[in-house]
Amino acid sequence: MLITFEGIDGAGKSTQIKKLVSFLTSANCEVITLREPGGTEVAEKIRNILLESRHDISPTGELLLFSASRAELVREVIEPALKARKIVILDRFFDSTTAYQGYGRGIDLKVLESIISISTCGITPDITFYLDIVPEVAFGRKFSKTSLPLVFDQSEPDRMESSGIEFFKNVRQGYLEIIRLNEERFVIIDALLPANAIHHKITAVLKERFPLELPS
Ligand code: TYD
């Protein structure tokens, strides 16, 4: 089973993934957790190129690098894990490409569709949790609570995070449009709810939709 998490930077995906993994492993499920971009030796190198803020990368180059990282991860890790009937939890997958490179950078959605289908070998998540938050709040949470544009008091912004608030507003609108077109696969969750409430919602939905694969 493939479970993916999506949302703009600062939505709180990592916290929820950690909670879900410990819930599933304590119920003896075999779980693999991965994040995109990255997850293989080559994909991690591509990740560094993509996120290092000193690199200036064109939108097309960016799309192809995210897709190359995905192609490696799918073939080396995701496909074999799914064949072995493991639960794969993935922090971002191709919806990020549609939201960020499509709606954010403005690359033609038809072009994206064909590149995504090559990079994923046609693999689609069984369920996708989208943590919804507006960029102003997400950035405030991730970085400085006091100032926009940003004074970063927790960590330096990576290359993607330096794309500006308008970019992230477009990315969020993109996610909402992707969800409208794929309602049956997505679960939208208000990212401002307390972390434990979000976790309970996620496990409740999973138990309801996948009663055989998951602990009751
Ligand atoms: P990461 O530090 O993993 O961010 P987060 O914790 O928010 O998931 O960095 C990944 C960045 O890459 C993030 O800004 C989203 C972006 N991204 C794309 O633009 N396209 C993609 O296809 C993927 C997978 C990620």
Tab-separated table of C-alpha atoms and ligand atoms in Angstrom:
chain	number	residue	atom	x	y	z
A	1	MET	CA	0.000	0.000	0.000
A	2	LEU	CA	1.275	3.481	-0.863
A	3	ILE	CA	0.357	6.371	1.448
A	4	THR	CA	1.528	9.845	0.470
A	5	PHE	CA	1.619	13.163	2.313
A	6	GLU	CA	1.406	16.503	0.544
A	7	GLY	CA	1.279	20.152	1.504
A	8	ILE	CA	3.284	23.335	1.203
A	9	ASP	CA	6.509	23.699	3.168
A	10	GLY	CA	5.799	24.130	6.880
A	11	ALA	CA	2.444	22.277	6.823
A	12	GLY	CA	3.652	19.736	9.409
A	13	LYS	CA	3.969	16.591	7.255
A	14	SER	CA	7.092	15.287	8.990
A	15	THR	CA	5.459	15.339	12.432
A	16	GLN	CA	2.465	13.392	11.130
A	17	ILE	CA	4.603	10.894	9.251
A	18	LYS	CA	6.610	10.163	12.420
A	19	LYS	CA	3.408	9.594	14.398
A	20	LEU	CA	1.911	7.358	11.728
A	21	VAL	CA	5.068	5.278	11.412
A	22	SER	CA	5.212	4.643	15.144
A	23	PHE	CA	1.491	3.754	15.173
A	24	LEU	CA	1.945	1.262	12.328
A	25	THR	CA	5.185	-0.289	13.537
A	26	SER	CA	3.797	-0.772	17.038
A	27	ALA	CA	0.985	-2.720	15.353
A	28	ASN	CA	3.621	-4.910	13.642
A	29	CYS	CA	3.075	-3.534	10.152
A	30	GLU	CA	6.106	-3.530	7.869
A	31	VAL	CA	6.613	0.094	6.953
A	32	ILE	CA	9.086	1.920	4.759
A	33	THR	CA	9.297	5.711	5.029
A	34	LEU	CA	10.737	7.788	2.226
A	35	ARG	CA	10.851	11.401	1.198
A	36	GLU	CA	11.110	13.112	-2.145
A	37	PRO	CA	13.384	14.252	-3.570
A	38	GLY	CA	15.905	11.661	-2.350
A	39	GLY	CA	15.953	8.114	-1.006
A	40	THR	CA	18.688	6.505	-3.118
A	41	GLU	CA	22.349	7.440	-3.435
A	42	VAL	CA	21.783	9.180	-6.760
A	43	ALA	CA	18.460	10.717	-5.727
A	44	GLU	CA	20.082	12.229	-2.602
A	45	LYS	CA	22.734	13.850	-4.812
A	46	ILE	CA	19.985	15.264	-7.021
A	47	ARG	CA	18.223	16.518	-3.864
A	48	ASN	CA	21.316	18.499	-2.892
A	49	ILE	CA	21.511	20.078	-6.335
A	50	LEU	CA	17.813	20.990	-6.208
A	51	LEU	CA	17.709	22.452	-2.723
A	52	GLU	CA	21.079	24.204	-2.368
A	53	SER	CA	20.224	27.873	-2.506
A	54	ARG	CA	23.366	28.860	-4.456
A	55	HIS	CA	22.137	26.992	-7.567
A	56	ASP	CA	20.171	28.891	-10.183
A	57	ILE	CA	18.025	26.303	-12.009
A	58	SER	CA	15.513	26.871	-14.823
A	59	PRO	CA	11.927	25.621	-14.316
A	60	THR	CA	12.479	22.900	-16.948
A	61	GLY	CA	15.755	21.804	-15.389
A	62	GLU	CA	14.042	21.734	-11.997
A	63	LEU	CA	11.190	19.583	-13.332
A	64	LEU	CA	13.587	17.104	-14.905
A	65	LEU	CA	15.768	16.876	-11.801
A	66	PHE	CA	12.770	16.182	-9.516
A	67	SER	CA	11.615	13.616	-12.070
A	68	ALA	CA	15.051	11.976	-12.306
A	69	SER	CA	15.172	11.652	-8.520
A	70	ARG	CA	11.679	10.092	-8.604
A	71	ALA	CA	12.595	7.673	-11.394
A	72	GLU	CA	15.472	6.346	-9.276
A	73	LEU	CA	13.419	6.061	-6.095
A	74	VAL	CA	10.497	4.329	-7.807
A	75	ARG	CA	12.634	1.738	-9.557
A	76	GLU	CA	15.103	1.034	-6.741
A	77	VAL	CA	12.874	1.222	-3.678
A	78	ILE	CA	9.153	1.900	-4.104
A	79	GLU	CA	8.315	-0.716	-6.718
A	80	PRO	CA	10.144	-3.557	-4.929
A	81	ALA	CA	8.614	-2.557	-1.562
A	82	LEU	CA	5.089	-2.526	-2.974
A	83	LYS	CA	5.695	-5.887	-4.647
A	84	ALA	CA	6.771	-7.236	-1.227
A	85	ARG	CA	3.431	-5.916	0.121
A	86	LYS	CA	5.036	-3.425	2.500
A	87	ILE	CA	3.350	-0.197	3.535
A	88	VAL	CA	5.234	2.649	1.861
A	89	ILE	CA	4.827	6.106	3.380
A	90	LEU	CA	6.063	8.794	1.088
A	91	ASP	CA	6.672	12.426	2.051
A	92	ARG	CA	5.729	14.024	-1.310
A	93	PHE	CA	5.232	12.306	-4.659
A	94	PHE	CA	4.097	13.423	-8.098
A	95	ASP	CA	1.362	15.743	-6.749
A	96	SER	CA	4.227	17.967	-5.551
A	97	THR	CA	5.462	18.202	-9.134
A	98	THR	CA	2.016	19.189	-10.398
A	99	ALA	CA	1.589	21.738	-7.595
A	100	TYR	CA	5.107	23.248	-7.549
A	101	GLN	CA	6.374	22.915	-11.137
A	102	GLY	CA	2.913	23.090	-12.749
A	103	TYR	CA	0.889	25.606	-10.761
A	104	GLY	CA	3.912	27.248	-9.088
A	105	ARG	CA	6.397	27.596	-11.955
A	106	GLY	CA	3.792	27.540	-14.722
A	107	ILE	CA	4.932	24.467	-16.702
A	108	ASP	CA	2.255	23.056	-19.013
A	109	LEU	CA	0.181	20.461	-17.145
A	110	LYS	CA	-0.018	18.112	-20.153
A	111	VAL	CA	3.776	18.040	-20.372
A	112	LEU	CA	3.932	17.288	-16.657
A	113	GLU	CA	1.468	14.448	-17.003
A	114	SER	CA	3.618	12.548	-19.470
A	115	ILE	CA	6.861	13.122	-17.555
A	116	ILE	CA	5.149	12.021	-14.333
A	117	SER	CA	3.902	8.850	-15.966
A	118	ILE	CA	7.450	7.990	-17.126
A	119	SER	CA	9.063	8.746	-13.744
A	120	THR	CA	6.480	6.868	-11.660
A	121	CYS	CA	5.997	3.826	-13.949
A	122	GLY	CA	2.305	4.653	-13.511
A	123	ILE	CA	2.326	4.049	-9.737
A	124	THR	CA	-0.394	6.067	-7.962
A	125	PRO	CA	-0.903	6.396	-4.189
A	126	ASP	CA	-3.738	4.448	-2.581
A	127	ILE	CA	-4.432	7.488	-0.433
A	128	THR	CA	-2.984	10.986	-0.102
A	129	PHE	CA	-3.216	13.146	3.006
A	130	TYR	CA	-3.052	16.844	2.171
A	131	LEU	CA	-2.280	19.134	5.109
A	132	ASP	CA	-3.789	22.486	4.258
A	133	ILE	CA	-2.327	25.765	5.468
A	134	VAL	CA	-1.952	29.217	3.929
A	135	PRO	CA	1.652	30.146	3.082
A	136	GLU	CA	1.757	33.176	5.373
A	137	VAL	CA	1.050	30.972	8.380
A	138	ALA	CA	3.176	28.051	7.171
A	139	PHE	CA	6.217	30.256	6.741
A	140	GLY	CA	5.622	31.935	10.056
A	141	ARG	CA	5.560	28.488	11.633
A	142	LYS	CA	8.640	27.218	9.868
A	143	PHE	CA	10.761	30.326	10.156
A	144	SER	CA	10.340	33.626	11.907
A	145	LYS	CA	7.063	34.268	13.692
A	146	THR	CA	7.490	37.985	13.295
A	147	SER	CA	8.412	39.032	9.799
A	148	LEU	CA	7.535	38.555	6.146
A	149	PRO	CA	9.572	38.779	3.939
A	150	LEU	CA	11.464	36.576	6.087
A	151	VAL	CA	13.969	36.770	8.870
A	152	PHE	CA	14.864	33.133	9.322
A	153	ASP	CA	15.540	32.315	12.920
A	154	GLN	CA	15.372	28.497	12.784
A	155	SER	CA	17.221	27.567	9.603
A	156	GLU	CA	18.208	29.098	6.311
A	157	PRO	CA	15.603	28.762	3.540
A	158	ASP	CA	16.505	26.251	0.828
A	159	ARG	CA	16.269	27.096	-2.885
A	160	MET	CA	12.576	26.166	-3.144
A	161	GLU	CA	11.678	27.991	0.067
A	162	SER	CA	13.271	31.129	-1.363
A	163	SER	CA	10.671	31.272	-4.152
A	164	GLY	CA	8.513	33.901	-2.425
A	165	ILE	CA	5.033	34.082	-0.981
A	166	GLU	CA	3.231	34.515	-4.365
A	167	PHE	CA	4.782	31.279	-5.605
A	168	PHE	CA	3.513	29.407	-2.544
A	169	LYS	CA	0.040	30.911	-2.900
A	170	ASN	CA	-0.058	29.483	-6.445
A	171	VAL	CA	1.225	26.130	-5.194
A	172	ARG	CA	-1.546	25.967	-2.590
A	173	GLN	CA	-4.195	26.868	-5.179
A	174	GLY	CA	-2.680	24.158	-7.350
A	175	TYR	CA	-3.086	21.574	-4.613
A	176	LEU	CA	-6.714	22.575	-4.128
A	177	GLU	CA	-7.325	22.149	-7.863
A	178	ILE	CA	-5.528	18.764	-7.945
A	179	ILE	CA	-7.744	17.628	-5.059
A	180	ARG	CA	-10.890	18.818	-6.824
A	181	LEU	CA	-9.931	16.607	-9.765
A	182	ASN	CA	-8.956	13.572	-7.632
A	183	GLU	CA	-11.396	13.738	-4.730
A	184	GLU	CA	-11.556	10.006	-4.064
A	185	ARG	CA	-7.795	9.706	-3.466
A	186	PHE	CA	-7.323	12.758	-1.211
A	187	VAL	CA	-8.081	13.489	2.415
A	188	ILE	CA	-7.803	17.203	3.241
A	189	ILE	CA	-6.820	18.040	6.804
A	190	ASP	CA	-6.623	21.458	8.434
A	191	ALA	CA	-2.928	21.710	9.328
A	192	LEU	CA	-3.719	24.125	12.179
A	193	LEU	CA	-5.488	21.449	14.219
A	194	PRO	CA	-3.450	20.075	17.140
A	195	ALA	CA	-0.943	17.426	15.997
A	196	ASN	CA	-2.656	14.643	17.967
A	197	ALA	CA	-6.067	15.463	16.493
A	198	ILE	CA	-4.584	15.284	12.994
A	199	HIS	CA	-2.961	11.959	13.828
A	200	HIS	CA	-6.265	10.501	15.090
A	201	LYS	CA	-8.028	11.636	11.961
A	202	ILE	CA	-5.372	10.015	9.759
A	203	THR	CA	-5.499	6.681	11.579
A	204	ALA	CA	-9.309	6.726	11.629
A	205	VAL	CA	-9.482	7.262	7.870
A	206	LEU	CA	-6.909	4.534	7.225
A	207	LYS	CA	-8.716	2.004	9.418
A	208	GLU	CA	-11.992	2.788	7.702
A	209	ARG	CA	-10.640	2.599	4.146
A	210	PHE	CA	-8.181	-0.268	4.580
A	211	PRO	CA	-9.612	-2.506	7.312
A	212	LEU	CA	-7.712	-5.579	6.158
A	213	GLU	CA	-4.275	-4.024	5.845
A	214	LEU	CA	-4.315	-2.032	9.101
A	215	PRO	CA	-4.787	-2.736	12.801
A	216	SER	CA	-8.329	-2.140	14.105
B	1	TYD	P1	11.971	19.427	1.743
B	1	TYD	O1	13.024	20.034	2.610
B	1	TYD	O2	11.883	17.935	1.691
B	1	TYD	O3	10.597	20.138	2.056
B	1	TYD	P2	9.355	19.698	2.910
B	1	TYD	O4	9.861	19.387	4.282
B	1	TYD	O5	8.468	20.911	2.836
B	1	TYD	O6	8.737	18.505	2.202
B	1	TYD	O7	12.206	20.011	0.281
B	1	TYD	C1	11.544	19.584	-0.813
B	1	TYD	C2	11.168	20.814	-1.631
B	1	TYD	O8	11.032	20.433	-2.989
B	1	TYD	C3	9.842	21.421	-1.207
B	1	TYD	O9	9.957	22.830	-1.289
B	1	TYD	C4	8.891	20.947	-2.275
B	1	TYD	C5	9.765	20.829	-3.485
B	1	TYD	N1	9.331	19.823	-4.490
B	1	TYD	C6	8.983	20.253	-5.776
B	1	TYD	O10	9.023	21.453	-6.072
B	1	TYD	N2	8.623	19.324	-6.706
B	1	TYD	C7	8.599	17.986	-6.438
B	1	TYD	O11	8.257	17.159	-7.321
B	1	TYD	C8	8.963	17.555	-5.116
B	1	TYD	C9	8.959	16.098	-4.764
B	1	TYD	C10	9.329	18.516	-4.181
